[in-house]
Short mmCIF file of N, CA and C in Angstrom, two decimals:
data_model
loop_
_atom_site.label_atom_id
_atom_site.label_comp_id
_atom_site.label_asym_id
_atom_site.label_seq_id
_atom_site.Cartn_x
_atom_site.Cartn_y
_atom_site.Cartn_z
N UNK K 1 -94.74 72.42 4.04
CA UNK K 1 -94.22 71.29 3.28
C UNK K 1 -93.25 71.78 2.20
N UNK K 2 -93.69 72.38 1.36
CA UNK K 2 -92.80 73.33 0.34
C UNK K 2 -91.72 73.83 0.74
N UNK K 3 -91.69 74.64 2.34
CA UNK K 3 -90.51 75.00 2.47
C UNK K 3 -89.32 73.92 3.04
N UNK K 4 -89.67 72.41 3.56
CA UNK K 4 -89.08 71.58 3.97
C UNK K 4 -88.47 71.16 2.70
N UNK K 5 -89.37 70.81 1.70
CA UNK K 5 -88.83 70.10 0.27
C UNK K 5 -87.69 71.17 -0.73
N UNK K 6 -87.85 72.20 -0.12
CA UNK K 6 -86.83 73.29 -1.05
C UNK K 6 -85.36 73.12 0.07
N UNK K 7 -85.98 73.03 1.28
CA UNK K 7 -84.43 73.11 1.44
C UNK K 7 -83.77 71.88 1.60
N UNK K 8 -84.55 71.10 1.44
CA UNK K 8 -83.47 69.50 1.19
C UNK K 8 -83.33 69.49 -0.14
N UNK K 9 -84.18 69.91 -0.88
CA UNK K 9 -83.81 69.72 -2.45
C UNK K 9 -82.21 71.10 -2.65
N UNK K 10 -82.41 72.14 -1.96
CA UNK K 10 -81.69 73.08 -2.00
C UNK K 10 -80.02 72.36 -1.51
N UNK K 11 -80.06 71.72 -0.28
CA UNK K 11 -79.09 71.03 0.22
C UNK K 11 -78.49 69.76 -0.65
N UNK K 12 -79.30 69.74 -1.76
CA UNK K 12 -78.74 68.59 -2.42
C UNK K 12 -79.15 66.81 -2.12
N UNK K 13 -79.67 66.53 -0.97
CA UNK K 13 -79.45 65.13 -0.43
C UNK K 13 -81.24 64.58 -0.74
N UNK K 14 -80.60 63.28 -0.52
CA UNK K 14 -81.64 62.12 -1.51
C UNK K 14 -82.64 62.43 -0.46
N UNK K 15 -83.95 62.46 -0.27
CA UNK K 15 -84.70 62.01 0.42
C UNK K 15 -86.43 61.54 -0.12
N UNK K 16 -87.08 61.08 0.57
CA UNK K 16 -88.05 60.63 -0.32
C UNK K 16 -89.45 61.46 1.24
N UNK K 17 -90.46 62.14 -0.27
CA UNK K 17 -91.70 62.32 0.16
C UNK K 17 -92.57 61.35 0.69
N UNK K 18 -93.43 61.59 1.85
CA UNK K 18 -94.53 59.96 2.34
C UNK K 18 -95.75 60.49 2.62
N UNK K 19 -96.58 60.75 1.64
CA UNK K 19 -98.13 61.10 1.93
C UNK K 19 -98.95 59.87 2.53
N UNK K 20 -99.64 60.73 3.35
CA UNK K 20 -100.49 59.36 4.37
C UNK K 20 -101.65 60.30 4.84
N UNK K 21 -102.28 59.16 5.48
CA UNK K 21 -103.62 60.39 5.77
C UNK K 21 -103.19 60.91 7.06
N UNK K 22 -103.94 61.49 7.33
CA UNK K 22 -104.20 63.13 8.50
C UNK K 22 -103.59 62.43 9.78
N UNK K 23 -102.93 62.26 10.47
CA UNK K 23 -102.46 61.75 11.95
C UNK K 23 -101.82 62.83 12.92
N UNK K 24 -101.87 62.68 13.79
CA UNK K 24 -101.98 63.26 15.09
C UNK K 24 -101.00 63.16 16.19
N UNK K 25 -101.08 62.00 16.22
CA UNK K 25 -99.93 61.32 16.99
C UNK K 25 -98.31 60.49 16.16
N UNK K 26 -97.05 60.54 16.68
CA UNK K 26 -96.18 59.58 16.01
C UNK K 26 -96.71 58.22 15.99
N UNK K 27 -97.08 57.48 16.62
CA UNK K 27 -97.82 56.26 16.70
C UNK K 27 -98.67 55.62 15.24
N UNK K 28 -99.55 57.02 15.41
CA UNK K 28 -100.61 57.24 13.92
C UNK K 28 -99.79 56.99 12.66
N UNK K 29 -98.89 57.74 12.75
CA UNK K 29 -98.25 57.90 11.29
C UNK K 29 -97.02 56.85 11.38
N UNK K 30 -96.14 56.06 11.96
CA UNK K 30 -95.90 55.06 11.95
C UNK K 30 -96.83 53.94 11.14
N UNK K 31 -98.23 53.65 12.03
CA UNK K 31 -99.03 52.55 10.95
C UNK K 31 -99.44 52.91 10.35
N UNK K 32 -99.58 54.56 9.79
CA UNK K 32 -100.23 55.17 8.60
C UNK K 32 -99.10 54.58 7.43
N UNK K 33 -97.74 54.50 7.74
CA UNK K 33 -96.65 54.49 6.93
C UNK K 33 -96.31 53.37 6.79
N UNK K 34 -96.76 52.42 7.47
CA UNK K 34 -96.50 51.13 7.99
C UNK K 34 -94.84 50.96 8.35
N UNK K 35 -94.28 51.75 9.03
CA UNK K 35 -93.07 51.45 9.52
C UNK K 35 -93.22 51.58 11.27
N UNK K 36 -92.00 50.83 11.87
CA UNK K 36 -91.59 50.51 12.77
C UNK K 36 -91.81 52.24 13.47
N UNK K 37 -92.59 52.27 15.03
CA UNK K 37 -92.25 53.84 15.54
C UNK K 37 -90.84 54.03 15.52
N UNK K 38 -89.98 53.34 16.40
CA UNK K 38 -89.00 53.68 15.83
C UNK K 38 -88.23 54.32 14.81
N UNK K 39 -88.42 54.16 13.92
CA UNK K 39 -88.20 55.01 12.79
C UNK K 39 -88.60 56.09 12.19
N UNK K 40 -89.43 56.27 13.33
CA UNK K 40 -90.45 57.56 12.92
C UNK K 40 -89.76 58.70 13.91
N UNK K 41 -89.41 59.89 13.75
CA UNK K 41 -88.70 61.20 14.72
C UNK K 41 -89.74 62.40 14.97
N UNK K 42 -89.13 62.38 16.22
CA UNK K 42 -90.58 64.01 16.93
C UNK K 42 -89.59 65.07 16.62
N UNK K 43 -90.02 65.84 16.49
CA UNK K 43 -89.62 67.40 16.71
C UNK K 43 -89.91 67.97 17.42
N UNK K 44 -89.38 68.22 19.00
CA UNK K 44 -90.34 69.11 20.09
C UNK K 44 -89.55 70.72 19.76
N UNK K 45 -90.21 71.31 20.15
CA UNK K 45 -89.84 72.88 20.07
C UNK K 45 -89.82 73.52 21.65
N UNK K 46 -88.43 73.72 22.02
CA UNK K 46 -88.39 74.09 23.33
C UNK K 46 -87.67 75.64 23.34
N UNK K 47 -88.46 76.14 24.36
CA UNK K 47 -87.71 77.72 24.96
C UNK K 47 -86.54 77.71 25.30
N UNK K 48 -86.14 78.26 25.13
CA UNK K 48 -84.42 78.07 26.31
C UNK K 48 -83.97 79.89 26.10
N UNK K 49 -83.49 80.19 26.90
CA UNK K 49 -82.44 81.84 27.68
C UNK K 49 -81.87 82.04 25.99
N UNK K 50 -81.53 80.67 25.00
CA UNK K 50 -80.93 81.25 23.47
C UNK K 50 -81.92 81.63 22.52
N UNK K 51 -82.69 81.53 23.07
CA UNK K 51 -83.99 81.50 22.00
C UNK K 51 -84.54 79.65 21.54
N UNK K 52 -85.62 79.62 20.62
CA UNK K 52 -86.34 78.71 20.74
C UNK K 52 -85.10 77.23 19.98
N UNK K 53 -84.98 76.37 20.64
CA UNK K 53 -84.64 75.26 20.21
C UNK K 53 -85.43 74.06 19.58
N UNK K 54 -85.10 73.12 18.25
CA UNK K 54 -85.61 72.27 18.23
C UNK K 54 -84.53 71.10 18.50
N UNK K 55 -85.51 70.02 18.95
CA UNK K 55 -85.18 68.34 19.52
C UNK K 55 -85.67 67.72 18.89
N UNK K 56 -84.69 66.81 18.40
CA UNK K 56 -85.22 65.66 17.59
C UNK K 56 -85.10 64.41 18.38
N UNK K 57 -85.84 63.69 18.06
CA UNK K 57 -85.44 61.86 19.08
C UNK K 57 -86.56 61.56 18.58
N UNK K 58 -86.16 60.17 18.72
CA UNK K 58 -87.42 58.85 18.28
C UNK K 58 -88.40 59.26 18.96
N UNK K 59 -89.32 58.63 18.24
CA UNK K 59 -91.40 58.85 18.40
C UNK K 59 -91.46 58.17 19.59
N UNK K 60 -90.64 57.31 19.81
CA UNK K 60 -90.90 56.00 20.95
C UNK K 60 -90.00 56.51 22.57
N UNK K 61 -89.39 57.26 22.18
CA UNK K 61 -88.67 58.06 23.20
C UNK K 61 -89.08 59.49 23.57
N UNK K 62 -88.90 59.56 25.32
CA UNK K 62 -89.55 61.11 25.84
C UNK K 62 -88.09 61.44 25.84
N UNK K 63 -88.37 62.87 25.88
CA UNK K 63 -87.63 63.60 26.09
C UNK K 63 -86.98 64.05 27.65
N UNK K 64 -86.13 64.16 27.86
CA UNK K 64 -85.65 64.76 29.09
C UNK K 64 -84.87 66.08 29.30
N UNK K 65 -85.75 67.22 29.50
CA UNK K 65 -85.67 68.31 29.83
C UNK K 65 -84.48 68.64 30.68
N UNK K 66 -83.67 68.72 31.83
CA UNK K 66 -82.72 68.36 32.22
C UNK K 66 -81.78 67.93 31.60
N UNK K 67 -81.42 66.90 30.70
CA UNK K 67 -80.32 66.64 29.66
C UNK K 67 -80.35 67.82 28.79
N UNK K 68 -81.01 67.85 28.11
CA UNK K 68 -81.11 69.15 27.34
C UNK K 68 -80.55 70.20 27.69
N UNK K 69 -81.11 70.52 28.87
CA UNK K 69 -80.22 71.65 29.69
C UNK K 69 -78.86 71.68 29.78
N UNK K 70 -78.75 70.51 30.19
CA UNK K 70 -77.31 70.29 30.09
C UNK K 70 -76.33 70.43 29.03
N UNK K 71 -76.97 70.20 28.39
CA UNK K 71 -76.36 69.90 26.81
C UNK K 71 -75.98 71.46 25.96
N UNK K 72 -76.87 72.15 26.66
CA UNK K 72 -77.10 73.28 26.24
C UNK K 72 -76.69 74.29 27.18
N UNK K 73 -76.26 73.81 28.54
CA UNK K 73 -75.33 74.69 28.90
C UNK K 73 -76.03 75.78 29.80
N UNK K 74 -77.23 75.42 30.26
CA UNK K 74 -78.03 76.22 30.67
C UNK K 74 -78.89 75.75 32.13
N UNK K 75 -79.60 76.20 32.61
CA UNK K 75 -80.07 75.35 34.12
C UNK K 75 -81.29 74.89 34.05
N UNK K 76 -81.41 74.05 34.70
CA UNK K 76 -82.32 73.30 34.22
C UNK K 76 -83.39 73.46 34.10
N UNK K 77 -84.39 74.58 34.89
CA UNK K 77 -85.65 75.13 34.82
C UNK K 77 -85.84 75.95 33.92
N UNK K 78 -84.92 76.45 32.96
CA UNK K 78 -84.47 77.57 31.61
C UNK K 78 -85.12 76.59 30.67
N UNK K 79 -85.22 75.58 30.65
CA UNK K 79 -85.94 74.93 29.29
C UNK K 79 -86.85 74.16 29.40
N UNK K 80 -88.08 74.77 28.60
CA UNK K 80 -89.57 74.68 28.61
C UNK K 80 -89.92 74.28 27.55
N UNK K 81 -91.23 73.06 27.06
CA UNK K 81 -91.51 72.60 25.80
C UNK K 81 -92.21 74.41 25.73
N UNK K 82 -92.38 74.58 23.95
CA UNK K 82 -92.71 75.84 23.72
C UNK K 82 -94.43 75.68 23.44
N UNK K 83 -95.22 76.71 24.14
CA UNK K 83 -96.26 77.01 24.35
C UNK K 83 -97.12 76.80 22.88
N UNK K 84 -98.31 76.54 22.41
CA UNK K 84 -99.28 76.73 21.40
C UNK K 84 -99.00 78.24 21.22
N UNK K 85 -99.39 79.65 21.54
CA UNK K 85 -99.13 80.11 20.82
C UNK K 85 -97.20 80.73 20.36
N UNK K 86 -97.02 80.10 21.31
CA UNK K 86 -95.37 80.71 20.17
C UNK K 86 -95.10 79.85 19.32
N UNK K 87 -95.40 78.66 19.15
CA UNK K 87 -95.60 78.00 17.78
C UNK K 87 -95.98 78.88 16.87
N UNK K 88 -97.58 79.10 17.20
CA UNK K 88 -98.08 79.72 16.29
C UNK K 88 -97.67 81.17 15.31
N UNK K 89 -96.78 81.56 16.40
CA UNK K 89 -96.37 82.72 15.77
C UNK K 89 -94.68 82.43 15.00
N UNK K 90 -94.21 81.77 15.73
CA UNK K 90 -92.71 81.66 15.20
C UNK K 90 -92.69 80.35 13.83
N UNK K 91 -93.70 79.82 14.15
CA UNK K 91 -93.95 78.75 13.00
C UNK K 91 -95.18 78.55 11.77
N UNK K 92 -95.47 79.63 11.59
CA UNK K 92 -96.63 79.83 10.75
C UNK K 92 -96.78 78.97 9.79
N UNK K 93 -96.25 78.94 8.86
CA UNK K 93 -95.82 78.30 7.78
C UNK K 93 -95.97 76.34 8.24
N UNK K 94 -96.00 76.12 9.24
CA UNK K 94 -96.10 74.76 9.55
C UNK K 94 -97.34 74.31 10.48
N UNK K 95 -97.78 73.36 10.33
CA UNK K 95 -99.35 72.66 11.22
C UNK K 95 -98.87 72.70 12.44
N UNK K 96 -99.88 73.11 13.66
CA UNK K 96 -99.22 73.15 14.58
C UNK K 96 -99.33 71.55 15.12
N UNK K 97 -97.98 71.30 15.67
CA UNK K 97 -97.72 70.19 16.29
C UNK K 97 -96.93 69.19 15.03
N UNK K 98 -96.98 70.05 13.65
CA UNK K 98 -96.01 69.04 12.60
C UNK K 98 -94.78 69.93 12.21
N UNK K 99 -94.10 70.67 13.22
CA UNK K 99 -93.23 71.34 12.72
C UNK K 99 -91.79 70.12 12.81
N UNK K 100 -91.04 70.57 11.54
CA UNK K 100 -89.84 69.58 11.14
C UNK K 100 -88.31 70.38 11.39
N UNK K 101 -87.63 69.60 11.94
CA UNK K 101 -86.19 70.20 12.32
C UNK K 101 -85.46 70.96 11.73
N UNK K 102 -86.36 71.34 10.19
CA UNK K 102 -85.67 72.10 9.54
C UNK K 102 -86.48 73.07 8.33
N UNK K 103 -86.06 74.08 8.23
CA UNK K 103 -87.07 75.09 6.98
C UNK K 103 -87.68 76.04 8.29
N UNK K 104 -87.73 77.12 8.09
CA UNK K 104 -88.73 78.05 8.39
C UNK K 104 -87.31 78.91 9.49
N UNK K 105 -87.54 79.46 10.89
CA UNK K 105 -86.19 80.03 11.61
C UNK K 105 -84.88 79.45 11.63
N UNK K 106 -83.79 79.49 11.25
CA UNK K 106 -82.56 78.84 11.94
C UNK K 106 -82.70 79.01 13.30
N UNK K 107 -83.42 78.39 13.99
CA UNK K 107 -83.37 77.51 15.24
C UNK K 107 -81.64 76.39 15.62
N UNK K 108 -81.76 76.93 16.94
CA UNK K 108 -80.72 75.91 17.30
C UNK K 108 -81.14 74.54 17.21
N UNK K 109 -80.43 72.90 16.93
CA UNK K 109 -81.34 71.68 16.59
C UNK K 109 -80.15 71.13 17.54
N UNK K 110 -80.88 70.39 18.28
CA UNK K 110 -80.32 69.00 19.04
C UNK K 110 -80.93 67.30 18.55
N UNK K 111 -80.35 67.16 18.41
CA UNK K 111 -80.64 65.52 17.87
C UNK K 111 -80.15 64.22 18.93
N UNK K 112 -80.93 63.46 19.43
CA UNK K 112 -81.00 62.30 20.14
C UNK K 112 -79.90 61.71 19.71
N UNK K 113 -78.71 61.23 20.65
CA UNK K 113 -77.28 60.22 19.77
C UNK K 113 -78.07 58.81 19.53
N UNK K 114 -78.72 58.40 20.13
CA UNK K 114 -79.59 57.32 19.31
C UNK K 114 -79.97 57.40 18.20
N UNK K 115 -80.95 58.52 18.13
CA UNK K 115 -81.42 58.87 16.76
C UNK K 115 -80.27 59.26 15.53
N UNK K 116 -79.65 59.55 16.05
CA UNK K 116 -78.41 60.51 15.37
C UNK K 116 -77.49 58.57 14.56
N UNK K 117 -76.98 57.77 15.22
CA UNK K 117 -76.65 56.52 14.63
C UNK K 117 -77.86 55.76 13.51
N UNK K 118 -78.92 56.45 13.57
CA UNK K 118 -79.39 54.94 12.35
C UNK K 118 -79.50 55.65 11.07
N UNK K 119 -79.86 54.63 10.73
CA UNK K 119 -79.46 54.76 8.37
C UNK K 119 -80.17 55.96 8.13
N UNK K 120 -81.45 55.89 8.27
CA UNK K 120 -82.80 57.02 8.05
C UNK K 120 -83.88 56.92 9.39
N UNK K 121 -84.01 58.17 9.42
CA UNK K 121 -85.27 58.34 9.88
C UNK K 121 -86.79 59.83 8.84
N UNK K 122 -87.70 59.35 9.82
CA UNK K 122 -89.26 59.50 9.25
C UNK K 122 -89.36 60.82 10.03
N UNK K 123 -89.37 61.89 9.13
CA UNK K 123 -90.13 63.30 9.97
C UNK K 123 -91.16 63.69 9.13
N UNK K 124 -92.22 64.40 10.53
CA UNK K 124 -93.15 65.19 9.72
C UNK K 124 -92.53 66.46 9.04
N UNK K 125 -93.12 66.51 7.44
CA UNK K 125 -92.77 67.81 6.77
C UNK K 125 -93.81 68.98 7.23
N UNK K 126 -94.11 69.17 8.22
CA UNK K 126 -94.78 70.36 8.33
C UNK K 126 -96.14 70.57 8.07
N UNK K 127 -96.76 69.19 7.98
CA UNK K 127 -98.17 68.92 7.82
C UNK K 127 -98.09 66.91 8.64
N UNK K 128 -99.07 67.59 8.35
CA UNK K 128 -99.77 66.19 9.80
C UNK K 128 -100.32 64.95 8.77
N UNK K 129 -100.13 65.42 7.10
CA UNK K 129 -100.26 64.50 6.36
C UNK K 129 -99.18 64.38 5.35
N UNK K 130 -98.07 64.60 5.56
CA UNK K 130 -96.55 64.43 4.76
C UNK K 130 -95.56 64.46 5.84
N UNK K 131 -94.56 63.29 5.11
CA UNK K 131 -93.91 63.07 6.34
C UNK K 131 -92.17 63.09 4.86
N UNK K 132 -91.42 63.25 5.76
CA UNK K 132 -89.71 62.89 4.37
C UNK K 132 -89.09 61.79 5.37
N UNK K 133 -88.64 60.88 4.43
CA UNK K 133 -87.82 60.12 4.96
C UNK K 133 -86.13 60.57 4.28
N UNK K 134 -85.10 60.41 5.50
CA UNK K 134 -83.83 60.75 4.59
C UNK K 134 -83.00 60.24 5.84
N UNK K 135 -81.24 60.23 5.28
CA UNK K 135 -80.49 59.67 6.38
C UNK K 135 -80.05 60.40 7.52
N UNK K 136 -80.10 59.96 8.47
CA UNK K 136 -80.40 60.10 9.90
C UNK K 136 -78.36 61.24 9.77
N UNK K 137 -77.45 60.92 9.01
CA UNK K 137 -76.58 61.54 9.16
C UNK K 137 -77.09 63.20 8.30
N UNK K 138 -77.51 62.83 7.16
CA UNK K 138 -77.40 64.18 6.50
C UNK K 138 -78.51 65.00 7.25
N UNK K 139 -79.23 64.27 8.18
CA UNK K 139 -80.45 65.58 9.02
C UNK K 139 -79.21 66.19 10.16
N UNK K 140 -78.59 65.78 10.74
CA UNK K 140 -77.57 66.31 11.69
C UNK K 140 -76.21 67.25 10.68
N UNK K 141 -75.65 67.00 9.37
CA UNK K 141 -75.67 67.96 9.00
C UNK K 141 -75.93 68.70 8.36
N UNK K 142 -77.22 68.43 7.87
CA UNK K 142 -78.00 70.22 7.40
C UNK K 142 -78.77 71.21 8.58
N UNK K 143 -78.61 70.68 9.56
CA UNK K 143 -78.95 71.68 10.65
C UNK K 143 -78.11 72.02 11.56
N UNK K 144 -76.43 71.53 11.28
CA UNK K 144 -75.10 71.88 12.25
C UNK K 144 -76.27 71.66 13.58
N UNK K 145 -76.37 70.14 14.00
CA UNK K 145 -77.22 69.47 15.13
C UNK K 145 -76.43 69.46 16.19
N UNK K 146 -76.45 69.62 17.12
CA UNK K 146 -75.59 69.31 18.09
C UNK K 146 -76.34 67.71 18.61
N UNK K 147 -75.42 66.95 19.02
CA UNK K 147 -75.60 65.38 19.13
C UNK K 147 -75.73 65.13 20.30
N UNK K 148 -76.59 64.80 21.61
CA UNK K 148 -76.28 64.44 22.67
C UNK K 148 -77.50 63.44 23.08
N UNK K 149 -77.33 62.92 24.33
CA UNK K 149 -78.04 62.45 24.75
C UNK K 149 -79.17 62.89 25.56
N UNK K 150 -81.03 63.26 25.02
CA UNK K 150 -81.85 63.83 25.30
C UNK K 150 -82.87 63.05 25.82
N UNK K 151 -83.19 61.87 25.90
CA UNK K 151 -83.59 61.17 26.27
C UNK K 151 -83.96 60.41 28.03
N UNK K 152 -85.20 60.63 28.17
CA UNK K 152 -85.58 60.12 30.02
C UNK K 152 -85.17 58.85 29.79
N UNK K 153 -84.38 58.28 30.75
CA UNK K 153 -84.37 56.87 30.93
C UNK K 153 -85.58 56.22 31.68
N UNK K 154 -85.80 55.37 30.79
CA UNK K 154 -87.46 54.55 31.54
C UNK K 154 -86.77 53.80 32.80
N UNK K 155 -87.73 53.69 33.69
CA UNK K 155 -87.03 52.57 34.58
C UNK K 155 -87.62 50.83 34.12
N UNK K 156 -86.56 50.26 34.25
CA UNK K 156 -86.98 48.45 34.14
C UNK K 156 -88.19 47.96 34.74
N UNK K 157 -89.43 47.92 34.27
CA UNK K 157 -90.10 47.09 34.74
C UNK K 157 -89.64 45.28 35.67
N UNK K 158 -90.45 45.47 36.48
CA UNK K 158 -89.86 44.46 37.47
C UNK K 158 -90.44 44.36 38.59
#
């Protein structure tokens, strides 16, 4: 948490702290926060041939492995969500499963172009009970994000 809050405070830009209790899931901490999932952002941590990448996209949106790839220039079986322990080792400093798009390795960051258009979004700071809210532009550039589209398309119920 400390190291998330130093480097946005370090970067200069407004954002606001959100203590809530202990959650687990994006879902959780949405009605822990009482905001819309939507507004709430995952951080997955994926392998890739460059070393470890993070992905950002809405709580309410999966990810698509394949875009990513793409995006990144790489084939498509090259990128893997990253295992429990290489978390553990490359992310110490953060709860596992609350690591935030930013503080701890300069990691490469991809950001959802959905996610990437709205005012603010809700990340976990690196604990599973603090979350920062700040604008959805200044998270793309304090991590020079690359912007694409990462996202599985659901199919239409019907």
């Amino acid at each position: 948490m400390e190291d998330v809050t130093r480097f946005l405070d370090e970067a200069g830009v407004d954002f606001d702290v959100l203590e809530h209790e202990h959650t687990e899931r994006a879902a959780e901490e949405a009605e822990a926060l009482d905001v819309a999932l939507e507004e709430v952002a995952k951080t997955l941590v994926l392998a890739s041939p460059g070393g470890n990448v993070r992905a950002v996209l809405s709580a309410s949106d999966r990810i698509d492995l394949h875009k990513v790839a793409a995006a990144l220039e790489v084939g498509g079986k090259k990128v893997h969500l990253a295992t429990e322990d290489d978390l553990a080792r490359d992310y110490a400093g953060f709860e596992l499963g609350a690591v935030p798009p930013f503080g701890g390795p300069e990691d490469r960051v991809i950001v959802d172009e959905r996610l990437s258009g709205r005012d603010s979004v809700v990340l976990e700071a690196g604990s599973h009970d603090t979350s920062v809210r700040l604008k959805a532009a200044d998270l793309v550039r304090l991590t020079e994000a690359q912007v694409a589209d990462i996202t599985r398309e659901e199919p239409e119920a019907g």
